[in-house]
XYZ file of C-alpha atoms in Angstrom:
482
model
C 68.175 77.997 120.301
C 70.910 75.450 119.802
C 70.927 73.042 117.066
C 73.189 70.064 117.309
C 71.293 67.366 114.749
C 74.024 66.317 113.095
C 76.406 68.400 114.107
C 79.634 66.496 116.136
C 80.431 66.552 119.574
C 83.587 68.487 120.400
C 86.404 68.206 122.610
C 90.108 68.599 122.324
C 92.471 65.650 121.182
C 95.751 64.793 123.124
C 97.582 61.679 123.103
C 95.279 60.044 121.325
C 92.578 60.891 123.558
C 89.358 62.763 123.328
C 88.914 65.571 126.256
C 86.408 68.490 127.684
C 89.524 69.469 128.877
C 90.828 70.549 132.143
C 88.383 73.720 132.968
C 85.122 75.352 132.601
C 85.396 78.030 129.463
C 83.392 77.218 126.862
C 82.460 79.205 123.456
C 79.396 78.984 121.272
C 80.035 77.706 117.584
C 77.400 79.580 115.594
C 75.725 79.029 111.767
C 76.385 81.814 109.993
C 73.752 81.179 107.550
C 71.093 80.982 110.773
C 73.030 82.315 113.924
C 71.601 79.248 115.355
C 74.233 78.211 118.354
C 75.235 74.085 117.129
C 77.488 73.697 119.913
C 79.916 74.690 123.026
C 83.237 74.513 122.148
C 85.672 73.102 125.455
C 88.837 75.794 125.265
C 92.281 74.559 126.313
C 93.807 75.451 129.588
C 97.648 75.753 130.767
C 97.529 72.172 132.102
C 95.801 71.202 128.666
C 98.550 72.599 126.528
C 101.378 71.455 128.316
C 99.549 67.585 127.869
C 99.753 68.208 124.475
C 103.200 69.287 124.342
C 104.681 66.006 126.103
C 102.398 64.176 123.777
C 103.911 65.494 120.972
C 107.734 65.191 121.962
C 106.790 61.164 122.944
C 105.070 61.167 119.525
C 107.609 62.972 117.586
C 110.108 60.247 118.988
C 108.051 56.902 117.984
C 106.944 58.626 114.832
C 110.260 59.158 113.429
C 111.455 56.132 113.924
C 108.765 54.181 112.924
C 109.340 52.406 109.211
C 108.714 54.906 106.192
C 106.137 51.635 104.647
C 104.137 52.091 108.055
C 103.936 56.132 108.195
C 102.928 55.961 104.185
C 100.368 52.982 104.846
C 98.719 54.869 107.995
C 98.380 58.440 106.262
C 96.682 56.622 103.138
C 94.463 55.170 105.424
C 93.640 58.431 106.549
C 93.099 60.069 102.937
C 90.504 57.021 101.981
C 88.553 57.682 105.207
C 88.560 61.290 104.412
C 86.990 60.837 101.315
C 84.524 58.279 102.242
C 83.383 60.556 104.858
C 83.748 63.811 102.159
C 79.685 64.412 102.623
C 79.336 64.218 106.229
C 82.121 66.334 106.802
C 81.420 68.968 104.236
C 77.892 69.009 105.381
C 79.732 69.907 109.420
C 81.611 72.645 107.163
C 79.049 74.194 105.465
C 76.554 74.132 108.894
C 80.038 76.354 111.056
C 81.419 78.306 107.900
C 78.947 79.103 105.384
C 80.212 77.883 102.077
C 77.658 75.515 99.874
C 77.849 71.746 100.647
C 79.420 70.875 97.096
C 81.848 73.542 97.458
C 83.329 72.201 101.363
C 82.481 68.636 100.544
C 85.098 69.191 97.625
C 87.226 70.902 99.828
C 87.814 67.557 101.829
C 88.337 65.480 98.804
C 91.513 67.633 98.128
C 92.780 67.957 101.510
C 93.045 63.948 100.906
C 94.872 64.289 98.108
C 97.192 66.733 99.406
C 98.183 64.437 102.072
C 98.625 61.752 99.627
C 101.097 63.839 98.096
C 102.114 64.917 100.865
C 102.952 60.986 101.912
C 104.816 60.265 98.864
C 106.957 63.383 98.732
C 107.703 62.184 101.914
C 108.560 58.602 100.290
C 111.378 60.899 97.967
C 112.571 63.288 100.314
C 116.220 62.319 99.944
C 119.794 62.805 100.953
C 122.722 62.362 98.980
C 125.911 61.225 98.610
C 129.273 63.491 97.903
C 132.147 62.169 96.065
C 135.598 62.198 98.875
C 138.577 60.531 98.446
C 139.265 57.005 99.847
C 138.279 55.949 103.221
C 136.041 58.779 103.908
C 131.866 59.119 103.245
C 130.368 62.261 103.359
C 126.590 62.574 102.967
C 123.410 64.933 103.266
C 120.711 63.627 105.538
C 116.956 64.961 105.783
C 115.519 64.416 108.808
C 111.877 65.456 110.887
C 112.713 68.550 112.403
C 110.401 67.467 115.113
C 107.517 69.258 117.065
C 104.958 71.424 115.137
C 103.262 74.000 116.722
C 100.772 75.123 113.997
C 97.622 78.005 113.792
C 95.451 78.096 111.289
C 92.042 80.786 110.275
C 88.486 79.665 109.921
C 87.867 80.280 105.874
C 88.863 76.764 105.169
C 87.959 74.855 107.547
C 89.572 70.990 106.280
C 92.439 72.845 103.868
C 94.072 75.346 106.169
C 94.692 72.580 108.744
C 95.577 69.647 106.872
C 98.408 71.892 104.906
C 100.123 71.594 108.127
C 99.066 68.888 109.440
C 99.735 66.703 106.240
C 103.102 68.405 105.775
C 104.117 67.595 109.504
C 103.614 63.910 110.116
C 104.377 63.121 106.123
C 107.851 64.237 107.054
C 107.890 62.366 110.228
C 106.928 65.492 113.022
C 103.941 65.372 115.696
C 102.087 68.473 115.585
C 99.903 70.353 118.198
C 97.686 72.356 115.790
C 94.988 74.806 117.144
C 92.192 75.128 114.745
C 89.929 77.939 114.443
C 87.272 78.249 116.826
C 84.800 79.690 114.875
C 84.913 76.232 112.561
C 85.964 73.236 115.140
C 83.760 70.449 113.640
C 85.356 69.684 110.727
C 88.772 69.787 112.418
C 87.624 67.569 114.731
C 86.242 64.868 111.741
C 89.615 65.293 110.352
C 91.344 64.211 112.960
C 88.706 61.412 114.162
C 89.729 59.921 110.768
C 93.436 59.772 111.662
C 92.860 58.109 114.662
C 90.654 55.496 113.269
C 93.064 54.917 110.596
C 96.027 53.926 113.327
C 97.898 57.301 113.902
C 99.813 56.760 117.319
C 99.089 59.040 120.205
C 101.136 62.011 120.461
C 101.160 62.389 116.673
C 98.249 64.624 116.309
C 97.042 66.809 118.992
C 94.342 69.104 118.196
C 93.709 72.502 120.666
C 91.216 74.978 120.576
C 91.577 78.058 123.153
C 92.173 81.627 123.519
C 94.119 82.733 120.538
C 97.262 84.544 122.198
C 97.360 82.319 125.070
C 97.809 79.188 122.945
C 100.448 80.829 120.777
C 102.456 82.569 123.846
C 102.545 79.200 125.468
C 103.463 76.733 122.420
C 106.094 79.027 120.314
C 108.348 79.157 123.609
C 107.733 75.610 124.501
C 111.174 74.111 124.603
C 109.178 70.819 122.997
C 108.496 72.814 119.645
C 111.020 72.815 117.001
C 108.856 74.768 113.941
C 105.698 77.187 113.996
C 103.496 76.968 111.097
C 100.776 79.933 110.716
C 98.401 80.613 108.298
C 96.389 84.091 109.090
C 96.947 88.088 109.092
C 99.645 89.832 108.569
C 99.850 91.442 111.520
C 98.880 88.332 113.832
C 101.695 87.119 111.501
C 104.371 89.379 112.301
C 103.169 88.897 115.674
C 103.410 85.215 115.641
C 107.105 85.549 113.926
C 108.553 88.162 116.141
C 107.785 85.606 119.216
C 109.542 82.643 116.812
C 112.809 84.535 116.691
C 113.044 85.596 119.926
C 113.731 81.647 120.284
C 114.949 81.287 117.347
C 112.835 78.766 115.992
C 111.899 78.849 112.152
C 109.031 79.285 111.050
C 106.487 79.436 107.780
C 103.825 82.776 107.615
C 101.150 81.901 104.949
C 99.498 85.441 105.328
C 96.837 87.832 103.545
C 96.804 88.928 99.628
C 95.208 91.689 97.761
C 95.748 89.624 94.675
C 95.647 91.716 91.438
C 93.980 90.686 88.183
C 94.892 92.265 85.052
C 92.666 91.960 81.567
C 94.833 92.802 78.887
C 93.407 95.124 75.947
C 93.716 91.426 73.553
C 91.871 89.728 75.983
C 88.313 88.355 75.604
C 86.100 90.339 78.017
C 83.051 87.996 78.423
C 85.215 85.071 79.655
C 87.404 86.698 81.365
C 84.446 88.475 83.491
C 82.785 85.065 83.717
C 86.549 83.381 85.150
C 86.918 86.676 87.093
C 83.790 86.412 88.926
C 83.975 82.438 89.379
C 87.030 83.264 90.971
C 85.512 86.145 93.040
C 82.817 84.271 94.935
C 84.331 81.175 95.681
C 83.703 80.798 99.739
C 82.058 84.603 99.185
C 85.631 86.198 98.336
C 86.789 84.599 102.239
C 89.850 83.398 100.579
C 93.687 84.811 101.031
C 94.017 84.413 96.853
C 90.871 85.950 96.294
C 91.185 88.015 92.816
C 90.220 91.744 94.539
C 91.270 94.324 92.355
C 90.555 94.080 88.686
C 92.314 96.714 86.450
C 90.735 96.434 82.567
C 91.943 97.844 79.448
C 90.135 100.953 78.702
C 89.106 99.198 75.220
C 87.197 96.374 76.548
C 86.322 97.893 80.023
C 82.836 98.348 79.439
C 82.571 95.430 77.909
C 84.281 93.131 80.744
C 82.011 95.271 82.760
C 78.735 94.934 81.932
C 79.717 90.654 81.894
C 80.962 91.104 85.295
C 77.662 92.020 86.967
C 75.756 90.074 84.957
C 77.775 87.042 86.202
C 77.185 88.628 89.762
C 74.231 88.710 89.582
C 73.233 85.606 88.808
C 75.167 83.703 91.658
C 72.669 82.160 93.823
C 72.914 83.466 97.215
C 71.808 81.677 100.245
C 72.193 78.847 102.957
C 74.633 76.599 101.704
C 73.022 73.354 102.628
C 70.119 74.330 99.923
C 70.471 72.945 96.703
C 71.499 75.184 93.866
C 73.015 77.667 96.353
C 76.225 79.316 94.825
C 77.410 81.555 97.307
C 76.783 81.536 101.349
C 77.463 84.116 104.095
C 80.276 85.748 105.222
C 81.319 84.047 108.490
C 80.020 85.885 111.062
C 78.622 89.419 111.826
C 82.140 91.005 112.069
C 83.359 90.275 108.809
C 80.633 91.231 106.847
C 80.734 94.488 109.425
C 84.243 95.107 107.685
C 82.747 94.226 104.116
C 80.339 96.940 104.241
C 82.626 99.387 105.803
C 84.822 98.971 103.007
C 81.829 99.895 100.143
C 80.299 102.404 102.279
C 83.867 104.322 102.190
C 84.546 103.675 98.471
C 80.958 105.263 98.034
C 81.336 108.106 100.168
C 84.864 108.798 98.230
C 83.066 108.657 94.849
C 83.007 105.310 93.607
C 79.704 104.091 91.800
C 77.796 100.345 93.215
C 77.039 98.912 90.358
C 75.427 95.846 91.661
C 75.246 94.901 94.925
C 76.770 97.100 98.153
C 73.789 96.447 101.069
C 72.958 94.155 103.743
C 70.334 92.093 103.510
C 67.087 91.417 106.001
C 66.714 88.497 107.564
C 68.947 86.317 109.505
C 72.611 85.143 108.401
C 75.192 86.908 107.725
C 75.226 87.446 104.368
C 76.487 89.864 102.068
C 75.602 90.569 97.852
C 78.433 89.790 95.426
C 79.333 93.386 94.575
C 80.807 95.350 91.749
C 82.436 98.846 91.908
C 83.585 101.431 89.247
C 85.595 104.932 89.316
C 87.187 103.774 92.735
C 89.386 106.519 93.507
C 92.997 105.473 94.679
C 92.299 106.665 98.230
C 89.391 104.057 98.662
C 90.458 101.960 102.099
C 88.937 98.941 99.182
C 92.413 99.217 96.717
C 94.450 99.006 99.853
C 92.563 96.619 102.869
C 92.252 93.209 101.990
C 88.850 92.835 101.533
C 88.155 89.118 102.342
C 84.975 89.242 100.726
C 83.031 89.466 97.690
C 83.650 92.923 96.147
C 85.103 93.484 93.133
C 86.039 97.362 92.468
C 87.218 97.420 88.958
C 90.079 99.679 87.600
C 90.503 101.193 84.305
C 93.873 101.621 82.480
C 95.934 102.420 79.353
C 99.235 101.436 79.985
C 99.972 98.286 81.039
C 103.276 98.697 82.383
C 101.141 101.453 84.908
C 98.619 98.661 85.609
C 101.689 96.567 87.140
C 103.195 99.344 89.202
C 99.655 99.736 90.523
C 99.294 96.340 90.904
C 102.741 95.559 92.677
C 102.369 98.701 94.575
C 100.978 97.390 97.745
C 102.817 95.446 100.617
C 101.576 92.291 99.726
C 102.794 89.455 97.375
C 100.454 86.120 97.575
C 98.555 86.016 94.507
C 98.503 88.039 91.196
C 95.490 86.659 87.924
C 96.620 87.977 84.063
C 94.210 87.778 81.313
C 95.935 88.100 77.582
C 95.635 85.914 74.464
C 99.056 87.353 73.571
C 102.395 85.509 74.689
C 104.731 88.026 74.426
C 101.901 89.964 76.470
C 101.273 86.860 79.255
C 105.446 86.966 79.762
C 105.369 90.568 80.551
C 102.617 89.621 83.382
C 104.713 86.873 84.205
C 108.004 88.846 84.824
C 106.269 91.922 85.992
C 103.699 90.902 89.083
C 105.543 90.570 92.421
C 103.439 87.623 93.644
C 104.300 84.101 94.621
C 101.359 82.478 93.060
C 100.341 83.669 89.539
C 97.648 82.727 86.978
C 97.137 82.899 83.512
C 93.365 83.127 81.755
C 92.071 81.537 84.909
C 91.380 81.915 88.830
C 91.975 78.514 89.914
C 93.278 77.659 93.131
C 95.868 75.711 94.899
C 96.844 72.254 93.870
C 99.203 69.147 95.358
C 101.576 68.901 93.056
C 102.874 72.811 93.394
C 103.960 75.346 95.530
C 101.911 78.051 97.335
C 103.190 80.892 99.245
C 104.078 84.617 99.034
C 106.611 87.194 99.053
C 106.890 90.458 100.636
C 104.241 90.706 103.424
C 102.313 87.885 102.430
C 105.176 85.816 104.206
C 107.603 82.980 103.410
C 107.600 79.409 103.066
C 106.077 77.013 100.791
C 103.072 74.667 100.896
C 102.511 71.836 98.093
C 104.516 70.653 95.839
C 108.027 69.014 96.613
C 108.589 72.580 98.599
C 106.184 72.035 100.829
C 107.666 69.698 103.333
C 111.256 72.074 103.694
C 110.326 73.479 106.544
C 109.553 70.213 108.521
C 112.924 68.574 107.627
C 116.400 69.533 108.729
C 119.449 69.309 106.772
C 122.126 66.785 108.386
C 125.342 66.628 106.835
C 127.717 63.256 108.163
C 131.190 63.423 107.440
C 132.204 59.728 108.381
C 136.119 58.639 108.214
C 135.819 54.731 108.316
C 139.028 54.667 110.246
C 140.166 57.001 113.198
């Protein structure tokens, strides 16, 4: 059964065209809340990739040069028709990923303000002049490094590609971006409303194909001058190793196992009810999701017995009903994993305290889920889970909860709870993370930086960071006289 009712056509985009591309694959986009097929998706061939690559070194070339007033005036033409169009495409988002309609619609309003921010950072990203001696100017220039080849994962569908693509053509770049196939529509939506807002060709070219062929291809392409990737560690590494071998620098936004520690001073209730607000956001399909919770032995039963109340009362379901909380996993693969995960933390001892089976029916969806006496062994305090489980932890030393906590590979996101701030500073100081909060689980915003250390990669999004990796560093040494 395929249902398309409101669901948009799609096709690639390259210079400034729309295109079924040049051959025959095609892939079915399916609901995950119905496993109703809404579309074929047209996959990029060799012929299709290379158009997109001279569209994007002609683009870079008129883009860069083309007045600062005009780039900023475009790109805030694109954020208002983003948010005018905030419902429609949210509604596209919820229909190929799950998540409820006010949670993606919300999604697109800040993906407009990030390029907004994105556009005026891009208004201050200055040079500078050194002091010389007579007859001599010597200066720092910033300028668009040029060609973007950029990959991004399916769990947020508007935000994972508009981090690039905002950062890219703010700073003056074109970008060839492939977008996840299991979410194409609202990638698609996004860019329609660049090119009705007066983007020239070449600046934006959107691809969908075969994962390793596209990347294999565009990271070697002579035309690319910067690989942005958002995704797995390993595809990560993967996608890095190929980088370097032509030398070409790159940013790796990659996977968390982000910590949260609730401090024996700490209020229990609200910091279960924050925890698990935090938890089920996009069903715990979220590279900052809080996943291990280690509790004070004094409050433990306490934070607890709040946390599966609070689990227990998000509303599970199809994310275009009203009231819905909390949709399905993405597809049958993922919540595969999910389960795999509880059904070994079971089998190893652990106790489901809510939660922890599959539903009937169709969708793919999966109960939020609470675990206690998780033994360290447990593939759950080690695999990113990248869904919503939530094994809790006790302790009685907190300097032990951080070496537990900082004791895995990864370094994206770490949560502290602690009405003490001699007690937050010891948080602060101690997690190994490059994103940390404090009495809250809130997410990403403009006007700061995002990105991880360790395995969780390098590089920066948001904030005046965000657009270092798409300019280079010039510096002119100019004697006025030979």
């Amino acid at each position: 059964m395929t249902a398309t009712s409101s669901y948009p056509p799609l096709a690639l985009y390259i210079d400034g065209a729309w295109t079924q591309g040049s051959g025959s694959r095609r892939e079915p986009v399916v609901d995950p809340a119905t496993e109703q097929v809404l579309a074929e998706l047209p996959l990029a061939e060799q012929a299709d990739l290379d158009a997109a690559l001279a569209a994007a070194d002609r683009g870079w070339r008129l883009w860069r040069d083309t007045p600062i007033e005009t780039r900023s005036r475009i790109l805030h033409t694109a954020a208002r028709l983003l948010r005018e169009r905030a419902q429609e495409i949210g509604r596209v988002m919820t229909m190929e990923q799950g998540k409820p309609l006010a949670e993606a619609a919300g999604e697109v309003q800040r993906v407009a303000n990030l390029l907004e921010w994105d556009c005026e950072e891009a208004r201050r990203a200055y040079g500078r002049i050194i002091p010389t001696g007579p007859g001599e100017n010597l200066t720092v220039l910033r300028e668009p490094i040029g060609p973007v080849a950029a990959f991004v994962p399916w769990n947020f569908p508007a935000g994972s590609p508009m981090r690039k693509i905002a950062a890219a053509v703010s700073a003056g770049c074109s970008i060839v971006i492939k977008a996840s196939e299991e979410v194409p529509g609202t990638a698609v939506l996004i860019t329609r409303a660049f090119h009705d807002a007066g983007l020239p060709a070449g600046v934006l070219n959107l691809v969908f194909g075969v994962p390793e062929e596209v990347s294999s291809h565009l990271i070697v392409s002579p035309v690319i001058r910067f690989v942005a990737f958002t995704g797995s560690i390993p595809v990560g590494k993967h996608l890095a190793q190929r980088a370097a071998s032509v030398m070409k620098p790159s940013a790796m936004e990659l996977g968390g196992h982000a910590p949260v520690i609730v401090c024996a001073d700490a209020d229990p209730k609200s910091a279960a009810v924050a925890c698990a607000r935090g938890k089920y956001v996009n069903a715990g399909q979220v590279c900052t999701s809080p996943s291990r919770f280690f509790v004070h032995r004094s409050i433990a039963e306490e934070f607890t017995t709040a946390l599966v109340e609070a689990s227990e009362a998000v509303r599970v379901g199809n994310g275009l009903e009203p009231e819905v909380q909390m949709g399905p996993l993405v597809n049958a693969r993922r919540r595969e994993a999910v389960h795999r995960l509880v059904t070994d933390a079971r089998e190893k001892g652990a106790r489901i305290l809510t939660g922890g089976q599959i539903p009937d029916g169709p969708g793919y969806f999966y109960p939020p889920t609470v675990l206690v006496d998780v033994p360290e062994d447990a593939a759950i305090l080690s695999d990113e889970p990248f869904g919503p489980l939530a094994p809790v932890i006790v302790f009685d030393d907190l300097d032990e909860a951080l070496r537990q906590a900082n004791s895995l590979p990864y370094g994206l996101a770490a949560y502290g709870f602690t009405n003490r701030a001699d007690t937050a500073d010891r948080l602060i100081r101690g997690f190994e993370a490059g994103i940390l909060s404090i009495n809250h689980t809130g997410g990403s915003v403009p006007q700061a930086p995002s990105g991880g250390y360790k395995e969780s990669g390098y590089g920066r999004e948001g904030g005046a960071e965000g657009l270092d990796g798409y300019l280079v560093t010039k510096r002119v040494s100019h004697r006025l006289q030979a």
